[in-house]
Every structure is written in structure tokens, then in C-alpha cells.
Amino acid sequence: MIDRKEENTAVLVVDVQGDFTRLMNGSLAVEGTDQAYLDQVTAETRRLKSLGFPAFATQDWHPADHISFVTRHEGHNPFDIIDLDGRDQILWPPHCIQNTLNAQVLVDNRLFEAIVKKGMDPGYDSYSGFFDDGGHDTGLDALLKTHGITDLIMFGLTTDYCARATAMDARSLGYGVRLIKDLCRGVAPDTTQTALEKMAEAGVVIV
Ligand code: VGL
Ligand code: ZN
């Protein structure tokens, strides 16, 4: 438990949005995302913020015709993997469509200095909050640097995709990263386990 302020350290809440939750009957609902989970995430964000840590969030924010949506690929089923310009692309149920209820960040938005949107380009997925698959920068790195941030305390959804990718990019960019595992939930147990291992190998401290 982090119980006092540390300089140059921010909280980063990843993609805590209705479509990833059971609570909101999300299209890509992940196990263990009930009201109790949301209450825990909100309470921890509030607690860390009241200790003096600035908080930021990321938000998956797709156009209705996003390339990652299975509906764009005739003859495919959700969770099929296709080749997209040499990259593996998982085909997801449509989720986090811009301006829909289930794209909203479920943690009190007033707690955040900023909410950084990602995945707006219809042609590229963006699990990472820093860069999309086409290498386009979301501005998160510059934003954190403006606030003097060198270290991140991260949690959110999903462990195996967006939390993983964001944590890995954060490490590549030189941030110190702690991931609060109990406040993360994954799409599937095996990929979640692999994600935790890969993050630890990259120097993410799993707490
Ligand atoms: C995510 C799958 C597709 C995530 C986003 O937030 O982890 N997963 N888009
Ligand atoms: Zn997405």
C-alpha cells in the first residue's frame, strides 16, 4: 500500500470504461468487473489523489468503423486473429465507440488532470496509451513530462492488452512503473499471466 506522496509520481488509470465491465453489460466485459471492482478503483484513485498524487486516465475511443471491430471483417468471428500489414490483429466486438454511454470512463472524471483518448484512427488499433499501432503519438508522454512525471502507479483494464501495452511503452520511454495487480482485470487467464511475466521482465514492479 502506497501511503504517502512521492515526488514526480502520477497515477494512471487505464481504460476503466463501461464496455470492458460486467457492471455495464459491456460488449467486451471482463471477468471480475462488478460494482465492488469499480468501487475499489474509485476509492484507490481518490485516496492516492488526496495524498497528493496527480491522476491521469486513458480512454479507448473508437470510431464506429474501427479496423479492430469484427463487424469490419466479413466471415470472421469475435476474437479471430487476422494479419493486418504484417501485424496480428485480434478482432474485437465493437466497443468504446465515441460518444456512447459505454465509452465513458467510470471513475469520477473530476479526479483526473486529463483523460487521454486513443484508438481514434479507424485504421490502427491502440492498446497503448502512448502510441497506436501506426506509431502515432497520443500526447500522453508529453503531457506527463509537462507535469514533471517520471514514475507511474498504474491499474485498470485490461491487464493483458491495454494495461500491458501502456506499461511496456512507459518502460521503453524510461518511466518507473508500478502496476497494482489487484486493481487490474484481464480478458483471459493465460494472456493475463503472460502479460504479468512480460511486464515484470521489462522492469514493471507488480504490487
Ligand atoms: C482493450 C481490447 C481492445 C483494452 C482495448 O482496453 O485492454 N482491449 N481495445
Ligand atoms: Zn479497443
PDB file of C-alpha atoms and ligand atoms in Angstrom:
ATOM      1  CA  MET A   1       0.000   0.000   0.000  1.00  0.00           C
ATOM      2  CA  ILE A   2       1.384   3.364  -1.069  1.00  0.00           C
ATOM      3  CA  ASP A   3       0.647   5.650   1.854  1.00  0.00           C
ATOM      4  CA  ARG A   4       2.493   8.834   1.248  1.00  0.00           C
ATOM      5  CA  LYS A   5       3.177  11.167  -1.605  1.00  0.00           C
ATOM      6  CA  GLU A   6       6.213  10.573  -3.758  1.00  0.00           C
ATOM      7  CA  GLU A   7       7.561  13.375  -5.929  1.00  0.00           C
ATOM      8  CA  ASN A   8       7.237  13.169  -9.728  1.00  0.00           C
ATOM      9  CA  THR A   9       4.858  10.230  -9.474  1.00  0.00           C
ATOM     10  CA  ALA A  10       1.390  10.045 -11.014  1.00  0.00           C
ATOM     11  CA  VAL A  11      -1.496   7.618 -11.031  1.00  0.00           C
ATOM     12  CA  LEU A  12      -2.520   6.324 -14.472  1.00  0.00           C
ATOM     13  CA  VAL A  13      -5.919   4.634 -14.681  1.00  0.00           C
ATOM     14  CA  VAL A  14      -6.182   2.609 -17.892  1.00  0.00           C
ATOM     15  CA  ASP A  15      -9.453   2.194 -19.821  1.00  0.00           C
ATOM     16  CA  VAL A  16     -11.903   1.771 -16.945  1.00  0.00           C
ATOM     17  CA  GLN A  17     -14.853   2.048 -19.324  1.00  0.00           C
ATOM     18  CA  GLY A  18     -18.296   0.521 -19.445  1.00  0.00           C
ATOM     19  CA  ASP A  19     -17.695  -1.733 -22.427  1.00  0.00           C
ATOM     20  CA  PHE A  20     -14.994  -3.604 -20.510  1.00  0.00           C
ATOM     21  CA  THR A  21     -17.230  -4.177 -17.484  1.00  0.00           C
ATOM     22  CA  ARG A  22     -19.842  -6.685 -16.428  1.00  0.00           C
ATOM     23  CA  LEU A  23     -21.390  -3.916 -14.361  1.00  0.00           C
ATOM     24  CA  MET A  24     -22.412  -2.055 -17.527  1.00  0.00           C
ATOM     25  CA  ASN A  25     -23.096  -5.183 -19.587  1.00  0.00           C
ATOM     26  CA  GLY A  26     -20.193  -4.209 -21.790  1.00  0.00           C
ATOM     27  CA  SER A  27     -19.671  -5.698 -25.229  1.00  0.00           C
ATOM     28  CA  LEU A  28     -16.155  -6.760 -24.167  1.00  0.00           C
ATOM     29  CA  ALA A  29     -16.920  -7.335 -20.499  1.00  0.00           C
ATOM     30  CA  VAL A  30     -14.094  -8.783 -18.460  1.00  0.00           C
ATOM     31  CA  GLU A  31     -14.441 -11.147 -15.510  1.00  0.00           C
ATOM     32  CA  GLY A  32     -14.455  -9.505 -12.086  1.00  0.00           C
ATOM     33  CA  THR A  33     -15.618  -6.068 -13.170  1.00  0.00           C
ATOM     34  CA  ASP A  34     -18.628  -5.670 -10.919  1.00  0.00           C
ATOM     35  CA  GLN A  35     -19.696  -2.787  -8.700  1.00  0.00           C
ATOM     36  CA  ALA A  36     -17.229  -3.845  -5.991  1.00  0.00           C
ATOM     37  CA  TYR A  37     -14.363  -3.615  -8.504  1.00  0.00           C
ATOM     38  CA  LEU A  38     -15.425  -0.154  -9.636  1.00  0.00           C
ATOM     39  CA  ASP A  39     -15.755   0.988  -6.033  1.00  0.00           C
ATOM     40  CA  GLN A  40     -12.216  -0.259  -5.305  1.00  0.00           C
ATOM     41  CA  VAL A  41     -10.760   1.521  -8.314  1.00  0.00           C
ATOM     42  CA  THR A  42     -12.531   4.745  -7.461  1.00  0.00           C
ATOM     43  CA  ALA A  43     -11.576   4.566  -3.782  1.00  0.00           C
ATOM     44  CA  GLU A  44      -7.900   3.961  -4.594  1.00  0.00           C
ATOM     45  CA  THR A  45      -7.782   6.757  -7.186  1.00  0.00           C
ATOM     46  CA  ARG A  46      -9.399   9.123  -4.675  1.00  0.00           C
ATOM     47  CA  ARG A  47      -7.075   8.033  -1.865  1.00  0.00           C
ATOM     48  CA  LEU A  48      -3.904   8.438  -3.935  1.00  0.00           C
ATOM     49  CA  LYS A  49      -5.100  11.783  -5.231  1.00  0.00           C
ATOM     50  CA  SER A  50      -5.807  13.036  -1.720  1.00  0.00           C
ATOM     51  CA  LEU A  51      -2.268  12.010  -0.738  1.00  0.00           C
ATOM     52  CA  GLY A  52      -1.126  14.422  -3.438  1.00  0.00           C
ATOM     53  CA  PHE A  53      -0.512  12.230  -6.494  1.00  0.00           C
ATOM     54  CA  PRO A  54      -1.860  13.738  -9.724  1.00  0.00           C
ATOM     55  CA  ALA A  55      -4.079  11.290 -11.629  1.00  0.00           C
ATOM     56  CA  PHE A  56      -4.445  10.708 -15.356  1.00  0.00           C
ATOM     57  CA  ALA A  57      -6.597   8.287 -17.316  1.00  0.00           C
ATOM     58  CA  THR A  58      -6.635   6.707 -20.742  1.00  0.00           C
ATOM     59  CA  GLN A  59      -9.807   6.131 -22.745  1.00  0.00           C
ATOM     60  CA  ASP A  60     -10.308   3.757 -25.672  1.00  0.00           C
ATOM     61  CA  TRP A  61     -12.234   5.963 -28.121  1.00  0.00           C
ATOM     62  CA  HIS A  62     -13.034   4.280 -31.421  1.00  0.00           C
ATOM     63  CA  PRO A  63     -14.972   5.411 -34.482  1.00  0.00           C
ATOM     64  CA  ALA A  64     -17.899   3.079 -35.308  1.00  0.00           C
ATOM     65  CA  ASP A  65     -15.996   1.598 -38.280  1.00  0.00           C
ATOM     66  CA  HIS A  66     -12.775   0.870 -36.407  1.00  0.00           C
ATOM     67  CA  ILE A  67     -10.458  -1.692 -38.017  1.00  0.00           C
ATOM     68  CA  SER A  68     -10.343  -3.800 -34.820  1.00  0.00           C
ATOM     69  CA  PHE A  69     -14.093  -4.416 -34.925  1.00  0.00           C
ATOM     70  CA  VAL A  70     -15.147  -7.855 -36.141  1.00  0.00           C
ATOM     71  CA  THR A  71     -18.025  -6.161 -37.952  1.00  0.00           C
ATOM     72  CA  ARG A  72     -15.482  -4.698 -40.405  1.00  0.00           C
ATOM     73  CA  HIS A  73     -14.347  -8.180 -41.456  1.00  0.00           C
ATOM     74  CA  GLU A  74     -16.951 -10.314 -43.143  1.00  0.00           C
ATOM     75  CA  GLY A  75     -16.866 -14.007 -42.378  1.00  0.00           C
ATOM     76  CA  HIS A  76     -14.928 -13.584 -39.139  1.00  0.00           C
ATOM     77  CA  ASN A  77     -15.895 -14.252 -35.552  1.00  0.00           C
ATOM     78  CA  PRO A  78     -15.045 -12.202 -32.459  1.00  0.00           C
ATOM     79  CA  PHE A  79     -11.528 -12.932 -31.173  1.00  0.00           C
ATOM     80  CA  ASP A  80     -10.328 -14.286 -34.525  1.00  0.00           C
ATOM     81  CA  ILE A  81      -6.812 -13.124 -35.301  1.00  0.00           C
ATOM     82  CA  ILE A  82      -6.074 -11.733 -38.755  1.00  0.00           C
ATOM     83  CA  ASP A  83      -2.959 -10.411 -40.431  1.00  0.00           C
ATOM     84  CA  LEU A  84      -3.036  -6.655 -40.877  1.00  0.00           C
ATOM     85  CA  ASP A  85       0.032  -5.297 -42.715  1.00  0.00           C
ATOM     86  CA  GLY A  86       2.150  -7.969 -41.028  1.00  0.00           C
ATOM     87  CA  ARG A  87       0.705  -7.403 -37.576  1.00  0.00           C
ATOM     88  CA  ASP A  88      -1.619  -9.763 -35.735  1.00  0.00           C
ATOM     89  CA  GLN A  89      -4.928  -8.029 -35.163  1.00  0.00           C
ATOM     90  CA  ILE A  90      -7.465  -9.539 -32.796  1.00  0.00           C
ATOM     91  CA  LEU A  91     -10.999  -8.881 -33.989  1.00  0.00           C
ATOM     92  CA  TRP A  92     -12.989  -7.474 -31.090  1.00  0.00           C
ATOM     93  CA  PRO A  93     -16.681  -6.970 -30.647  1.00  0.00           C
ATOM     94  CA  PRO A  94     -17.404  -3.282 -31.317  1.00  0.00           C
ATOM     95  CA  HIS A  95     -16.566  -1.409 -28.107  1.00  0.00           C
ATOM     96  CA  CYS A  96     -15.871   2.052 -26.718  1.00  0.00           C
ATOM     97  CA  ILE A  97     -17.493   3.814 -29.650  1.00  0.00           C
ATOM     98  CA  GLN A  98     -17.025   7.570 -29.428  1.00  0.00           C
ATOM     99  CA  ASN A  99     -19.787   9.390 -27.539  1.00  0.00           C
ATOM    100  CA  THR A 100     -21.619   6.254 -26.426  1.00  0.00           C
ATOM    101  CA  LEU A 101     -22.510   5.636 -22.782  1.00  0.00           C
ATOM    102  CA  ASN A 102     -20.227   2.623 -22.525  1.00  0.00           C
ATOM    103  CA  ALA A 103     -17.210   4.567 -23.737  1.00  0.00           C
ATOM    104  CA  GLN A 104     -17.307   6.767 -20.633  1.00  0.00           C
ATOM    105  CA  VAL A 105     -14.605   6.447 -18.014  1.00  0.00           C
ATOM    106  CA  LEU A 106     -16.424   5.081 -14.960  1.00  0.00           C
ATOM    107  CA  VAL A 107     -14.185   6.737 -12.386  1.00  0.00           C
ATOM    108  CA  ASP A 108     -15.245  10.291 -11.408  1.00  0.00           C
ATOM    109  CA  ASN A 109     -13.702  12.282 -14.254  1.00  0.00           C
ATOM    110  CA  ARG A 110     -13.029  15.239 -11.967  1.00  0.00           C
ATOM    111  CA  LEU A 111     -10.256  13.252 -10.273  1.00  0.00           C
ATOM    112  CA  PHE A 112      -8.109  13.417 -13.412  1.00  0.00           C
ATOM    113  CA  GLU A 113      -5.782  16.160 -14.602  1.00  0.00           C
ATOM    114  CA  ALA A 114      -6.505  14.826 -18.090  1.00  0.00           C
ATOM    115  CA  ILE A 115      -8.074  11.884 -19.866  1.00  0.00           C
ATOM    116  CA  VAL A 116      -6.065  10.858 -22.922  1.00  0.00           C
ATOM    117  CA  LYS A 117      -8.060   9.327 -25.762  1.00  0.00           C
ATOM    118  CA  LYS A 118      -6.653   6.659 -28.065  1.00  0.00           C
ATOM    119  CA  GLY A 119      -7.758   4.442 -30.941  1.00  0.00           C
ATOM    120  CA  MET A 120      -9.434   7.247 -32.907  1.00  0.00           C
ATOM    121  CA  ASP A 121      -7.709   6.412 -36.193  1.00  0.00           C
ATOM    122  CA  PRO A 122     -10.066   3.964 -37.953  1.00  0.00           C
ATOM    123  CA  GLY A 123      -7.090   2.129 -39.486  1.00  0.00           C
ATOM    124  CA  TYR A 124      -4.996   1.390 -36.399  1.00  0.00           C
ATOM    125  CA  ASP A 125      -5.578  -0.250 -33.050  1.00  0.00           C
ATOM    126  CA  SER A 126      -4.040   1.315 -29.978  1.00  0.00           C
ATOM    127  CA  TYR A 127      -3.744  -0.804 -26.880  1.00  0.00           C
ATOM    128  CA  SER A 128      -1.037   1.506 -25.607  1.00  0.00           C
ATOM    129  CA  GLY A 129      -1.979   4.861 -24.168  1.00  0.00           C
ATOM    130  CA  PHE A 130       1.232   6.303 -25.658  1.00  0.00           C
ATOM    131  CA  PHE A 131       1.318   5.205 -29.323  1.00  0.00           C
ATOM    132  CA  ASP A 132      -1.048   3.457 -31.717  1.00  0.00           C
ATOM    133  CA  ASP A 133      -0.035   0.552 -33.965  1.00  0.00           C
ATOM    134  CA  GLY A 134       0.845   3.039 -36.691  1.00  0.00           C
ATOM    135  CA  GLY A 135       3.275   4.783 -34.345  1.00  0.00           C
ATOM    136  CA  HIS A 136       1.085   7.867 -33.856  1.00  0.00           C
ATOM    137  CA  ASP A 137       1.760   9.584 -30.539  1.00  0.00           C
ATOM    138  CA  THR A 138      -1.294  10.256 -28.355  1.00  0.00           C
ATOM    139  CA  GLY A 139       0.452  13.060 -26.484  1.00  0.00           C
ATOM    140  CA  LEU A 140       0.457  11.213 -23.158  1.00  0.00           C
ATOM    141  CA  ASP A 141       4.244  11.231 -22.851  1.00  0.00           C
ATOM    142  CA  ALA A 142       4.473  14.992 -23.428  1.00  0.00           C
ATOM    143  CA  LEU A 143       1.592  15.586 -21.021  1.00  0.00           C
ATOM    144  CA  LEU A 144       3.268  13.595 -18.257  1.00  0.00           C
ATOM    145  CA  LYS A 145       6.565  15.362 -18.887  1.00  0.00           C
ATOM    146  CA  THR A 146       4.817  18.751 -18.651  1.00  0.00           C
ATOM    147  CA  HIS A 147       3.727  17.691 -15.177  1.00  0.00           C
ATOM    148  CA  GLY A 148       7.268  16.570 -14.313  1.00  0.00           C
ATOM    149  CA  ILE A 149       6.248  12.937 -14.027  1.00  0.00           C
ATOM    150  CA  THR A 150       8.944  10.246 -14.075  1.00  0.00           C
ATOM    151  CA  ASP A 151       7.107   7.423 -12.311  1.00  0.00           C
ATOM    152  CA  LEU A 152       3.683   5.847 -12.717  1.00  0.00           C
ATOM    153  CA  ILE A 153       1.346   3.911 -10.484  1.00  0.00           C
ATOM    154  CA  MET A 154      -0.912   2.048 -12.887  1.00  0.00           C
ATOM    155  CA  PHE A 155      -4.087  -0.015 -12.769  1.00  0.00           C
ATOM    156  CA  GLY A 156      -7.212  -0.673 -14.838  1.00  0.00           C
ATOM    157  CA  LEU A 157      -8.396  -2.659 -17.838  1.00  0.00           C
ATOM    158  CA  THR A 158      -7.341  -4.871 -19.366  1.00  0.00           C
ATOM    159  CA  THR A 159      -4.249  -6.494 -17.830  1.00  0.00           C
ATOM    160  CA  ASP A 160      -3.408  -8.475 -20.961  1.00  0.00           C
ATOM    161  CA  TYR A 161      -3.963  -5.747 -23.571  1.00  0.00           C
ATOM    162  CA  CYS A 162      -4.110  -2.070 -22.725  1.00  0.00           C
ATOM    163  CA  ALA A 163      -2.510  -2.123 -19.279  1.00  0.00           C
ATOM    164  CA  ARG A 164       0.242  -4.347 -20.634  1.00  0.00           C
ATOM    165  CA  ALA A 165       0.929  -2.250 -23.740  1.00  0.00           C
ATOM    166  CA  THR A 166       0.807   1.034 -21.836  1.00  0.00           C
ATOM    167  CA  ALA A 167       3.130  -0.252 -19.111  1.00  0.00           C
ATOM    168  CA  MET A 168       5.590  -1.628 -21.679  1.00  0.00           C
ATOM    169  CA  ASP A 169       5.700   1.653 -23.614  1.00  0.00           C
ATOM    170  CA  ALA A 170       6.081   3.560 -20.344  1.00  0.00           C
ATOM    171  CA  ARG A 171       9.122   1.424 -19.512  1.00  0.00           C
ATOM    172  CA  SER A 172      10.578   1.976 -23.010  1.00  0.00           C
ATOM    173  CA  LEU A 173      10.144   5.710 -22.506  1.00  0.00           C
ATOM    174  CA  GLY A 174      12.057   5.482 -19.232  1.00  0.00           C
ATOM    175  CA  TYR A 175       9.260   5.742 -16.670  1.00  0.00           C
ATOM    176  CA  GLY A 176       9.392   3.771 -13.472  1.00  0.00           C
ATOM    177  CA  VAL A 177       6.192   1.721 -13.394  1.00  0.00           C
ATOM    178  CA  ARG A 178       4.292   0.005 -10.593  1.00  0.00           C
ATOM    179  CA  LEU A 179       1.221  -1.991 -11.537  1.00  0.00           C
ATOM    180  CA  ILE A 180      -1.332  -2.618  -8.815  1.00  0.00           C
ATOM    181  CA  LYS A 181      -2.350  -6.091  -9.869  1.00  0.00           C
ATOM    182  CA  ASP A 182      -5.436  -6.418  -7.658  1.00  0.00           C
ATOM    183  CA  LEU A 183      -6.978  -3.408  -9.395  1.00  0.00           C
ATOM    184  CA  CYS A 184      -6.474  -4.877 -12.873  1.00  0.00           C
ATOM    185  CA  ARG A 185      -8.637  -7.402 -14.681  1.00  0.00           C
ATOM    186  CA  GLY A 186      -7.751  -9.403 -17.804  1.00  0.00           C
ATOM    187  CA  VAL A 187      -9.587 -10.716 -20.857  1.00  0.00           C
ATOM    188  CA  ALA A 188      -8.296 -14.292 -20.351  1.00  0.00           C
ATOM    189  CA  PRO A 189      -6.261 -16.070 -17.632  1.00  0.00           C
ATOM    190  CA  ASP A 190      -3.431 -17.317 -19.888  1.00  0.00           C
ATOM    191  CA  THR A 191      -2.775 -13.994 -21.612  1.00  0.00           C
ATOM    192  CA  THR A 192      -3.064 -12.227 -18.253  1.00  0.00           C
ATOM    193  CA  GLN A 193      -0.389 -14.497 -16.781  1.00  0.00           C
ATOM    194  CA  THR A 194       1.892 -13.928 -19.781  1.00  0.00           C
ATOM    195  CA  ALA A 195       1.308 -10.187 -19.565  1.00  0.00           C
ATOM    196  CA  LEU A 196       2.344 -10.085 -15.911  1.00  0.00           C
ATOM    197  CA  GLU A 197       5.509 -12.032 -16.741  1.00  0.00           C
ATOM    198  CA  LYS A 198       6.403  -9.814 -19.717  1.00  0.00           C
ATOM    199  CA  MET A 199       5.794  -6.657 -17.709  1.00  0.00           C
ATOM    200  CA  ALA A 200       7.948  -7.933 -14.841  1.00  0.00           C
ATOM    201  CA  GLU A 201      10.725  -8.786 -17.330  1.00  0.00           C
ATOM    202  CA  ALA A 202      10.531  -5.223 -18.628  1.00  0.00           C
ATOM    203  CA  GLY A 203      11.024  -3.885 -15.110  1.00  0.00           C
ATOM    204  CA  VAL A 204       7.423  -3.191 -14.174  1.00  0.00           C
ATOM    205  CA  VAL A 205       7.049  -3.696 -10.429  1.00  0.00           C
ATOM    206  CA  ILE A 206       3.934  -5.760  -9.841  1.00  0.00           C
ATOM    207  CA  VAL A 207       2.438  -4.824  -6.476  1.00  0.00           C
TER     208      VAL A 207
HETATM  209  C1  VGL B   1      -8.651  -3.068 -24.876  1.00  0.00           C
HETATM  210  C2  VGL B   1      -9.134  -4.722 -26.367  1.00  0.00           C
HETATM  211  C3  VGL B   1      -9.499  -3.792 -27.312  1.00  0.00           C
HETATM  212  C4  VGL B   1      -8.182  -2.697 -23.503  1.00  0.00           C
HETATM  213  C5  VGL B   1      -8.997  -2.128 -25.811  1.00  0.00           C
HETATM  214  O1  VGL B   1      -8.523  -1.583 -23.025  1.00  0.00           O
HETATM  215  O2  VGL B   1      -7.482  -3.500 -22.884  1.00  0.00           O
HETATM  216  N1  VGL B   1      -8.712  -4.365 -25.174  1.00  0.00           N
HETATM  217  N2  VGL B   1      -9.422  -2.499 -27.020  1.00  0.00           N
HETATM  218 ZN    ZN B   2     -10.234  -1.021 -28.320  1.00  0.00          ZN
END
